[in-house]
CSV table of C-alpha atoms and ligand atoms in Angstrom, one decimal:
chain,number,residue,atom,x,y,z
A,1,MET,CA,0.2,-0.1,0.1
A,2,LYS,CA,3.1,2.2,0.6
A,3,GLU,CA,3.7,2.4,-2.9
A,4,PHE,CA,0.1,2.6,-3.8
A,5,TYR,CA,-0.3,6.0,-1.9
A,6,MET,CA,2.9,7.3,-3.0
A,7,LYS,CA,2.2,6.7,-6.6
A,8,ARG,CA,-1.3,8.7,-5.8
A,9,ALA,CA,0.9,11.3,-4.3
A,10,ILE,CA,3.1,11.5,-7.4
A,11,GLU,CA,0.2,11.6,-9.8
A,12,LEU,CA,-1.6,14.8,-7.5
A,13,ALA,CA,1.9,16.6,-7.7
A,14,GLU,CA,1.7,16.1,-11.7
A,15,LYS,CA,-1.5,18.0,-11.9
A,16,ALA,CA,0.3,21.2,-11.8
A,17,VAL,CA,3.2,20.2,-14.2
A,18,GLY,CA,4.1,23.8,-16.1
A,19,PHE,CA,2.6,25.8,-13.2
A,20,VAL,CA,4.8,25.8,-10.2
A,21,ASN,CA,8.2,26.5,-11.6
A,22,PRO,CA,10.7,27.5,-9.8
A,23,ASP,CA,8.8,25.9,-7.0
A,24,PRO,CA,8.9,21.6,-6.5
A,25,LEU,CA,6.0,19.6,-7.6
A,26,VAL,CA,4.5,18.3,-4.4
A,27,GLY,CA,1.3,16.2,-3.9
A,28,VAL,CA,0.2,14.8,-0.9
A,29,VAL,CA,-2.0,11.8,1.2
A,30,LEU,CA,-3.5,11.5,4.4
A,31,VAL,CA,-4.2,8.1,5.5
A,32,LYS,CA,-5.6,7.3,8.8
A,33,ASP,CA,-6.8,3.6,10.0
A,34,ASN,CA,-5.8,2.5,6.5
A,35,ARG,CA,-8.5,5.1,4.8
A,36,VAL,CA,-7.5,8.1,2.7
A,37,ILE,CA,-8.9,11.0,4.6
A,38,GLY,CA,-7.3,13.9,2.4
A,39,GLU,CA,-5.2,14.7,-0.6
A,40,GLY,CA,-4.0,18.0,-1.8
A,41,TYR,CA,-1.2,19.2,-4.2
A,42,HIS,CA,0.9,22.2,-4.8
A,43,LYS,CA,-1.3,24.3,-7.7
A,44,GLU,CA,1.1,26.8,-8.6
A,45,TYR,CA,4.2,29.2,-8.0
A,46,GLY,CA,3.8,31.0,-4.8
A,47,ALA,CA,0.4,29.1,-4.2
A,48,PRO,CA,-0.3,27.4,-0.7
A,49,SER,CA,1.7,24.3,0.0
A,50,ALA,CA,0.5,21.0,-0.8
A,51,ILE,CA,-0.1,20.1,2.8
A,52,GLU,CA,-2.1,23.4,3.6
A,53,GLU,CA,-4.0,22.8,0.7
A,54,MET,CA,-5.0,19.3,1.8
A,55,LEU,CA,-5.6,20.6,5.2
A,56,SER,CA,-8.1,22.9,4.3
A,57,THR,CA,-10.2,20.6,2.9
A,58,ILE,CA,-10.3,18.2,5.7
A,59,LYS,CA,-13.2,18.2,8.3
A,60,GLU,CA,-12.3,15.1,10.6
A,61,ASP,CA,-9.5,14.8,13.2
A,62,ILE,CA,-6.3,14.1,11.7
A,63,TYR,CA,-4.7,13.0,15.0
A,64,GLY,CA,-2.5,9.8,14.6
A,65,SER,CA,-2.7,9.8,10.5
A,66,GLU,CA,0.1,9.3,8.1
A,67,LEU,CA,1.2,11.4,5.3
A,68,TYR,CA,2.7,10.5,2.3
A,69,ILE,CA,4.5,13.1,0.3
A,70,ASN,CA,7.1,12.8,-2.2
A,71,LEU,CA,9.3,15.8,-1.2
A,72,GLU,CA,10.5,16.4,2.4
A,73,PRO,CA,7.9,18.9,4.0
A,74,GLU,CA,8.5,21.8,6.0
A,75,PHE,CA,9.0,21.3,9.7
A,76,ASP,CA,6.4,23.8,11.3
A,77,ILE,CA,3.1,22.7,9.3
A,78,ILE,CA,3.8,19.0,10.6
A,79,VAL,CA,4.8,19.5,14.0
A,80,ASN,CA,1.6,20.1,15.6
A,81,SER,CA,-0.7,18.7,13.2
A,82,GLY,CA,-1.3,15.6,14.7
A,83,ILE,CA,0.2,13.7,11.7
A,84,LYS,CA,2.1,11.0,13.6
A,85,LYS,CA,4.2,9.3,10.6
A,86,LEU,CA,5.7,10.6,7.5
A,87,TYR,CA,6.8,8.8,4.3
A,88,ILE,CA,8.8,10.8,2.4
A,89,GLY,CA,9.6,10.1,-1.3
A,90,MET,CA,12.9,12.3,-1.6
A,91,LEU,CA,14.8,14.5,0.8
A,92,ASN,CA,15.2,18.1,0.6
A,93,PRO,CA,18.1,18.7,-1.9
A,94,ASP,CA,19.4,21.2,0.1
A,95,LYS,CA,21.0,19.2,2.8
A,96,THR,CA,21.0,22.0,5.1
A,97,LYS,CA,17.5,22.7,5.1
A,98,SER,CA,16.5,19.0,5.9
A,99,ASN,CA,14.4,18.6,9.2
A,100,ILE,CA,14.6,15.0,9.4
A,101,GLU,CA,16.1,14.7,12.5
A,102,LYS,CA,13.9,17.5,13.8
A,103,PHE,CA,11.1,15.2,13.0
A,104,ILE,CA,12.3,12.1,14.9
A,105,SER,CA,13.3,14.2,18.0
A,106,SER,CA,9.7,15.3,18.2
A,107,GLY,CA,8.2,11.8,18.1
A,108,ILE,CA,7.3,11.6,14.4
A,109,GLU,CA,8.3,8.5,12.8
A,110,VAL,CA,9.9,9.0,9.2
A,111,ASN,CA,9.9,6.8,6.4
A,112,VAL,CA,12.4,8.0,3.6
A,113,GLY,CA,12.7,6.6,0.0
A,114,ILE,CA,9.3,5.2,-1.3
A,115,LEU,CA,9.5,5.3,-4.7
A,116,LYS,CA,12.9,7.5,-4.4
A,117,GLU,CA,13.6,7.2,-8.2
A,118,GLU,CA,10.0,8.5,-9.3
A,119,CYS,CA,10.3,11.1,-7.0
A,120,GLU,CA,13.5,12.3,-7.9
A,121,GLU,CA,12.6,12.3,-11.3
A,122,LEU,CA,9.5,14.4,-10.8
A,123,ASN,CA,11.5,16.9,-8.7
A,124,GLU,CA,14.8,16.9,-10.9
A,125,ILE,CA,14.3,20.3,-12.3
A,126,TYR,CA,13.4,21.6,-8.6
A,127,LYS,CA,16.6,19.8,-7.2
A,128,HIS,CA,18.8,21.1,-10.0
A,129,TYR,CA,17.9,24.7,-9.7
A,130,THR,CA,18.1,24.6,-5.8
A,131,LEU,CA,21.4,23.2,-5.8
A,132,PHE,CA,22.9,25.7,-8.6
A,133,LYS,CA,20.6,28.4,-9.3
A,134,THR,CA,20.7,27.9,-13.1
A,135,PRO,CA,18.3,26.1,-15.2
A,136,PHE,CA,18.3,22.2,-15.4
A,137,VAL,CA,18.8,21.7,-19.1
A,138,PHE,CA,17.8,19.1,-21.6
A,139,THR,CA,18.0,18.6,-24.9
A,140,LYS,CA,15.3,16.5,-27.4
A,141,TRP,CA,15.8,16.2,-31.1
A,142,ALA,CA,14.0,13.6,-33.5
A,143,MET,CA,16.8,11.9,-36.1
A,144,THR,CA,16.2,9.4,-38.6
A,145,LEU,CA,17.7,5.7,-38.3
A,146,ASP,CA,20.6,7.2,-40.2
A,147,GLY,CA,21.3,9.9,-38.0
A,148,LYS,CA,20.0,12.9,-39.8
A,149,LEU,CA,18.4,15.8,-37.9
A,150,ALA,CA,17.0,17.0,-41.2
A,151,THR,CA,17.5,16.4,-45.1
A,152,LYS,CA,19.7,17.7,-46.9
A,153,THR,CA,17.8,20.9,-47.9
A,154,GLY,CA,17.1,21.5,-44.0
A,155,ASP,CA,13.5,19.9,-44.2
A,156,SER,CA,12.8,18.1,-40.9
A,157,LYS,CA,9.0,18.1,-41.0
A,158,TRP,CA,8.5,15.5,-39.9
A,159,ILE,CA,10.9,13.1,-38.8
A,160,SER,CA,9.3,11.6,-35.8
A,161,GLY,CA,5.7,10.1,-35.7
A,162,GLU,CA,2.2,12.0,-34.4
A,163,GLU,CA,2.8,10.2,-30.8
A,164,SER,CA,6.5,11.5,-30.7
A,165,LEU,CA,5.4,15.1,-31.4
A,166,ARG,CA,2.5,14.5,-28.6
A,167,PHE,CA,5.6,13.7,-26.4
A,168,VAL,CA,7.3,16.9,-27.2
A,169,HIS,CA,4.3,18.9,-26.1
A,170,HIS,CA,4.5,17.2,-22.7
A,171,LEU,CA,8.3,18.4,-22.5
A,172,ARG,CA,7.4,21.9,-23.3
A,173,GLN,CA,4.2,21.9,-20.8
A,174,ARG,CA,6.9,20.7,-17.9
A,175,VAL,CA,9.8,23.4,-18.6
A,176,ALA,CA,10.2,27.2,-17.7
A,177,ALA,CA,12.0,28.0,-21.2
A,178,ILE,CA,12.7,26.3,-24.7
A,179,MET,CA,15.5,27.3,-26.9
A,180,VAL,CA,16.3,26.9,-30.8
A,181,GLY,CA,18.9,28.5,-32.8
A,182,GLU,CA,18.2,31.4,-35.5
A,183,ASN,CA,18.7,28.9,-38.3
A,184,THR,CA,15.8,26.6,-36.7
A,185,VAL,CA,13.6,29.7,-36.7
A,186,ARG,CA,14.7,30.4,-40.3
A,187,GLN,CA,13.9,27.0,-41.4
A,188,ASP,CA,11.1,26.0,-39.6
A,189,ASN,CA,9.6,28.9,-38.6
A,190,PRO,CA,8.1,27.2,-35.6
A,191,MET,CA,5.6,28.5,-32.7
A,192,LEU,CA,7.3,26.7,-29.8
A,193,THR,CA,4.2,27.0,-27.8
A,194,THR,CA,2.8,23.9,-26.2
A,195,ARG,CA,-0.3,22.2,-27.9
A,196,LEU,CA,-2.1,19.5,-26.1
A,197,GLU,CA,-5.5,18.8,-25.4
A,198,GLY,CA,-7.8,18.4,-22.4
A,199,VAL,CA,-5.2,20.2,-20.0
A,200,GLN,CA,-4.7,23.9,-19.0
A,201,ILE,CA,-1.7,24.7,-21.2
A,202,SER,CA,1.5,26.5,-20.1
A,203,ASN,CA,3.5,28.0,-22.4
A,204,PRO,CA,7.5,28.3,-22.3
A,205,LEU,CA,9.5,31.3,-22.6
A,206,ARG,CA,10.7,31.0,-26.0
A,207,VAL,CA,14.5,31.7,-26.1
A,208,ILE,CA,16.1,32.2,-29.3
A,209,LEU,CA,19.8,32.3,-29.9
A,210,SER,CA,20.8,34.9,-32.5
A,211,LYS,CA,24.0,36.7,-32.6
A,212,TYR,CA,23.2,39.7,-34.4
A,213,GLY,CA,19.5,39.5,-34.5
A,214,ASP,CA,18.8,38.2,-37.9
A,215,ILE,CA,15.1,37.1,-37.7
A,216,SER,CA,12.6,37.9,-40.2
A,217,PRO,CA,9.9,40.1,-39.4
A,218,GLU,CA,7.4,37.3,-40.3
A,219,ALA,CA,8.7,34.7,-37.7
A,220,ASN,CA,6.3,33.3,-35.5
A,221,VAL,CA,8.2,33.6,-32.7
A,222,LEU,CA,8.2,37.2,-33.1
A,223,LYS,CA,4.5,37.1,-32.3
A,224,VAL,CA,4.3,37.9,-28.5
A,225,ASP,CA,1.4,38.3,-26.4
A,226,SER,CA,0.9,37.8,-22.3
A,227,ASP,CA,1.0,33.9,-22.7
A,228,THR,CA,3.3,33.5,-25.6
A,229,LYS,CA,6.7,35.7,-24.4
A,230,THR,CA,10.2,35.5,-26.6
A,231,LEU,CA,13.8,36.3,-25.4
A,232,ILE,CA,16.4,36.7,-27.5
A,233,ILE,CA,19.8,36.2,-26.7
A,234,SER,CA,22.4,37.8,-28.9
A,235,SER,CA,25.9,39.1,-28.8
A,236,ILE,CA,26.4,42.8,-27.5
A,237,ASN,CA,27.6,43.6,-30.7
A,238,ILE,CA,24.2,43.0,-32.3
A,239,PRO,CA,23.5,46.2,-34.7
A,240,GLU,CA,21.4,49.0,-33.2
A,241,ASP,CA,18.7,49.2,-35.8
A,242,LYS,CA,18.2,45.0,-35.5
A,243,GLU,CA,17.6,45.4,-31.5
A,244,LYS,CA,15.3,48.3,-31.8
A,245,PHE,CA,13.4,46.4,-34.2
A,246,LEU,CA,13.3,43.4,-32.2
A,247,VAL,CA,12.5,45.4,-28.8
A,248,ASN,CA,9.7,47.1,-30.8
A,249,LYS,CA,8.2,43.9,-31.7
A,250,GLY,CA,7.6,43.2,-27.7
A,251,VAL,CA,10.4,40.7,-27.0
A,252,GLN,CA,13.0,40.8,-24.4
A,253,LEU,CA,16.8,41.1,-25.4
A,254,ILE,CA,19.6,40.2,-23.1
A,255,LYS,CA,23.1,40.9,-24.9
A,256,ILE,CA,26.0,38.4,-24.0
A,257,LYS,CA,29.7,39.3,-24.5
A,258,GLU,CA,31.2,36.9,-27.2
A,259,LYS,CA,34.5,34.8,-26.4
A,260,ASN,CA,36.2,33.7,-29.4
A,261,ASN,CA,33.1,35.0,-31.5
A,262,ARG,CA,30.7,32.8,-29.6
A,263,ILE,CA,28.3,33.2,-26.9
A,264,GLU,CA,29.2,30.8,-23.9
A,265,PHE,CA,26.2,28.6,-22.6
A,266,LYS,CA,27.6,28.9,-19.3
A,267,ASP,CA,26.7,32.7,-19.4
A,268,ILE,CA,23.5,31.8,-21.2
A,269,VAL,CA,22.4,29.7,-18.3
A,270,LYS,CA,23.5,32.1,-15.5
A,271,ALA,CA,21.6,34.9,-17.0
A,272,LEU,CA,18.4,32.5,-17.4
A,273,GLY,CA,18.9,31.3,-13.5
A,274,GLU,CA,18.8,35.0,-12.7
A,275,MET,CA,15.3,35.3,-14.2
A,276,LYS,CA,14.4,32.4,-12.0
A,277,ILE,CA,14.1,30.1,-14.9
A,278,ASP,CA,14.6,26.9,-13.5
A,279,SER,CA,14.5,24.7,-16.2
A,280,LEU,CA,15.8,25.0,-20.2
A,281,TYR,CA,14.7,22.4,-23.1
A,282,ILE,CA,16.9,22.9,-26.0
A,283,GLU,CA,15.3,21.8,-29.2
A,284,GLY,CA,17.8,22.2,-31.6
A,285,GLY,CA,19.3,22.9,-34.3
A,286,SER,CA,22.5,21.1,-34.7
A,287,SER,CA,24.7,24.0,-34.0
A,288,VAL,CA,23.1,25.0,-31.0
A,289,LEU,CA,23.0,21.5,-29.7
A,290,ALA,CA,26.8,21.3,-30.2
A,291,SER,CA,27.2,24.7,-28.5
A,292,ALA,CA,25.4,23.1,-25.4
A,293,PHE,CA,27.1,20.1,-25.3
A,294,GLU,CA,30.8,21.8,-25.5
A,295,SER,CA,30.2,24.0,-22.7
A,296,GLY,CA,29.0,21.0,-20.5
A,297,ILE,CA,25.7,22.4,-19.6
A,298,VAL,CA,23.4,19.8,-20.6
A,299,ASN,CA,21.9,17.7,-17.9
A,300,LYS,CA,19.7,15.3,-19.5
A,301,VAL,CA,19.2,14.3,-23.3
A,302,TYR,CA,16.1,12.8,-24.9
A,303,ALA,CA,16.6,11.6,-28.6
A,304,ALA,CA,13.6,10.1,-31.0
A,305,ILE,CA,14.6,7.7,-33.5
A,306,ALA,CA,12.1,7.2,-36.4
A,307,PRO,CA,12.4,4.3,-38.9
A,308,LYS,CA,13.1,6.6,-41.7
A,309,ILE,CA,15.9,6.6,-44.0
A,310,ILE,CA,17.1,9.7,-45.6
A,311,GLY,CA,20.8,10.0,-46.8
A,312,GLY,CA,22.6,12.5,-47.9
A,313,LYS,CA,26.7,13.3,-46.3
A,314,ASP,CA,25.4,17.0,-46.2
A,315,ALA,CA,22.1,16.4,-44.3
A,316,ILE,CA,23.1,17.6,-40.6
A,317,THR,CA,23.4,15.3,-37.8
A,318,PRO,CA,21.8,16.4,-34.1
A,319,VAL,CA,25.0,17.5,-33.0
A,320,GLY,CA,27.3,19.5,-35.2
A,321,GLY,CA,30.3,21.3,-33.9
A,322,ILE,CA,34.1,19.9,-34.5
A,323,GLY,CA,33.3,16.6,-32.8
A,324,ILE,CA,35.7,14.8,-30.8
A,325,GLU,CA,38.5,12.4,-32.2
A,326,ARG,CA,38.7,9.7,-30.3
A,327,MET,CA,35.5,7.2,-29.0
A,328,LYS,CA,37.0,7.4,-25.5
A,329,ASP,CA,36.1,10.9,-25.2
A,330,ALA,CA,32.5,10.3,-26.2
A,331,ILE,CA,29.6,11.7,-23.5
A,332,VAL,CA,28.2,8.4,-22.4
A,333,LEU,CA,24.7,8.8,-20.9
A,334,LYS,CA,23.9,7.1,-17.6
A,335,ASN,CA,20.8,5.6,-16.2
A,336,VAL,CA,19.6,5.2,-19.6
A,337,LYS,CA,15.7,4.2,-20.6
A,338,HIS,CA,14.0,3.9,-23.7
A,339,GLU,CA,10.3,3.7,-24.6
A,340,ILE,CA,8.5,2.9,-27.8
A,341,VAL,CA,6.4,5.8,-28.8
A,342,GLY,CA,4.2,4.9,-32.0
A,343,ASN,CA,7.1,3.7,-34.4
A,344,ASP,CA,9.7,5.5,-32.8
A,345,VAL,CA,12.0,4.8,-29.9
A,346,ILE,CA,12.8,7.5,-27.6
A,347,PHE,CA,16.1,7.2,-25.5
A,348,LYS,CA,16.6,9.2,-22.5
A,349,GLY,CA,19.7,9.7,-20.1
A,350,TYR,CA,21.9,11.8,-17.8
A,351,ILE,CA,24.8,13.3,-18.5
B,1,NAP,N1,14.6,16.8,-36.1
B,1,NAP,C1,14.8,18.0,-35.0
B,1,NAP,O1,14.5,17.5,-33.8
B,1,NAP,C2,15.2,19.1,-35.2
B,1,NAP,C3,15.3,20.2,-34.1
B,1,NAP,C4,15.4,21.4,-34.2
B,1,NAP,C5,16.0,21.8,-35.5
B,1,NAP,N2,16.2,21.1,-36.7
B,1,NAP,C6,16.7,21.4,-38.0
B,1,NAP,O2,18.1,21.9,-37.7
B,1,NAP,C7,18.3,22.7,-38.8
B,1,NAP,C8,18.8,24.0,-38.2
B,1,NAP,O3,20.0,23.7,-37.5
B,1,NAP,P1,21.3,24.5,-37.6
B,1,NAP,O4,22.3,23.9,-36.8
B,1,NAP,O5,21.5,24.9,-38.9
B,1,NAP,O6,20.8,25.8,-36.8
B,1,NAP,P2,20.3,26.2,-35.5
B,1,NAP,O7,21.1,25.5,-34.5
B,1,NAP,O8,19.1,26.2,-35.5
B,1,NAP,O9,21.2,28.0,-35.5
B,1,NAP,C9,22.2,28.1,-35.8
B,1,NAP,C10,22.6,29.7,-35.3
B,1,NAP,O10,22.9,29.7,-34.0
B,1,NAP,C11,24.2,30.2,-33.9
B,1,NAP,N3,24.9,29.5,-33.1
B,1,NAP,C12,25.1,28.3,-32.4
B,1,NAP,N4,25.8,28.3,-31.5
B,1,NAP,C13,26.0,29.6,-31.2
B,1,NAP,C14,27.2,30.4,-30.1
B,1,NAP,N5,27.6,29.4,-29.1
B,1,NAP,N6,27.1,31.3,-29.9
B,1,NAP,C15,26.6,32.1,-30.8
B,1,NAP,N7,25.9,31.7,-32.3
B,1,NAP,C16,25.7,30.5,-32.0
B,1,NAP,C17,24.9,29.7,-35.0
B,1,NAP,O11,25.9,30.5,-35.3
B,1,NAP,P3,27.4,30.2,-36.3
B,1,NAP,O12,26.8,30.3,-37.7
B,1,NAP,O13,28.5,31.2,-36.4
B,1,NAP,O14,27.7,28.9,-36.0
B,1,NAP,C18,23.8,30.1,-36.1
B,1,NAP,O15,23.5,31.4,-36.6
B,1,NAP,C19,17.0,23.1,-39.6
B,1,NAP,O16,17.2,22.3,-40.7
B,1,NAP,C20,15.9,22.5,-38.8
B,1,NAP,O17,15.0,21.8,-39.5
B,1,NAP,C21,15.7,19.7,-36.6
C-alpha cells in the first residue's frame, strides 16, 4: 500500500506540471486507519503548499494519521498537526535545510525513500535549480534511423511520428523555457508553444539564440502576447537597428559578450537562472546543440529515433560542431531508458 499511496501523491503533484516553476511539484495523501482522509497538491508558483491545500479541505480529526508526500515537507506545518508518521519520497535537495532529525526528535516516525527514483525524477528540475541556481537543461531531437536531423535541404517536418510529437508538447509543458537557434527559426518558423488537448496549457518562454538579431519580421516567435513571450539572446555587438526592431516587437533581449566569436552557454544559463528560469529545453538545431554540449551545461538527453532513412552526406546530424577525435572521449549517458512511442524509439539518459 505504501507504494500505492506514494504513486497517488506523485499523480497529484503532476497535475501542476508547468505551473509551479521554480517551486517543486508536491502531492500529498493523508491516511488514517487504512483510509484516505485527505489529498492535495501544490497548484501554482507562490500558492499554498500541498499540505496547506489538503488541510484546508479536511473536516475530521487527523490525530494519529500518516502522511505520504513525494518531497520532504517543512517542519512547522507538520509538528503540531497531529500527523504521527511521514512517508517521504525524496529529501530536501538542500541538505542544510533537511528537517528529518527534528521530526524524529519530535516523536514523528519518518520513512524516507518510497518510490525514490520516481520522486527524484519528478523534481529533478527543482533539485538542480535549488543546488545550482541555473536551469536544469535537457535536449531533445528527432532523428532518422540513419542519424540525420533534417534532409540536405534542411527539411525536418516531420521526422518523428504523431505520438512522438505529442511527447514533445508534454516536455514543453514541463519547462520554464525552450530554446532554438536562429537557423531553426529561419528554416522551420516554429511557434514553440505547447499544444495539448484536455489540459490547461502553460507555454514556456521562447528563447532564440541569434548573435546579431537576424530574424525575419514574419517569424512566428516574434508574435508575442501575455501567454507567449520571447527572449532573444544576442551578442553585445548586435546592430542597433536590429535591436530596436526586436524590442519594438515586444521581445526581451539579453546581450552577452562574445568569447572567441561565440556566446558561451555558461553565460546563458547564468542569465536565465537569475531570471528564475529553472529549466531549459534545447530543441535544436545542430549548431546550438553542439554549443550546448561543448560547454558542458546539458543535464539530460532525449532522442527520438524514427524508422526513416534519408541519406545524404550533407544532411545535418543532431550534434554538429567540431566533434571529438576518440571514442574514449565520447559523452556517455547514464541511467539510460528507452520507450517505444508509436513507431519511434525515445531514448533518455543523464549526463
Ligand atoms: N529534427 C529535429 O528534432 C530538429 C529540431 C530543431 C531543428 N532541426 C533542424 O535543424 C536545422 C537547423 O540547425 P542549424 O544547426 O543549421 O541551426 P541552429 O542550431 O538552429 O542555429 C544556428 C545559429 O545559432 C548560432 N549559434 C550556435 N551556437 C552559438 C553560440 N555558442 N554563439 C553564438 N551563436 C551560436 C549559429 O551561429 P554560427 O553560424 O556562427 O555557428 C547559427 O547562427 C533546420 O534544418 C531544422 O529543421 C531539427
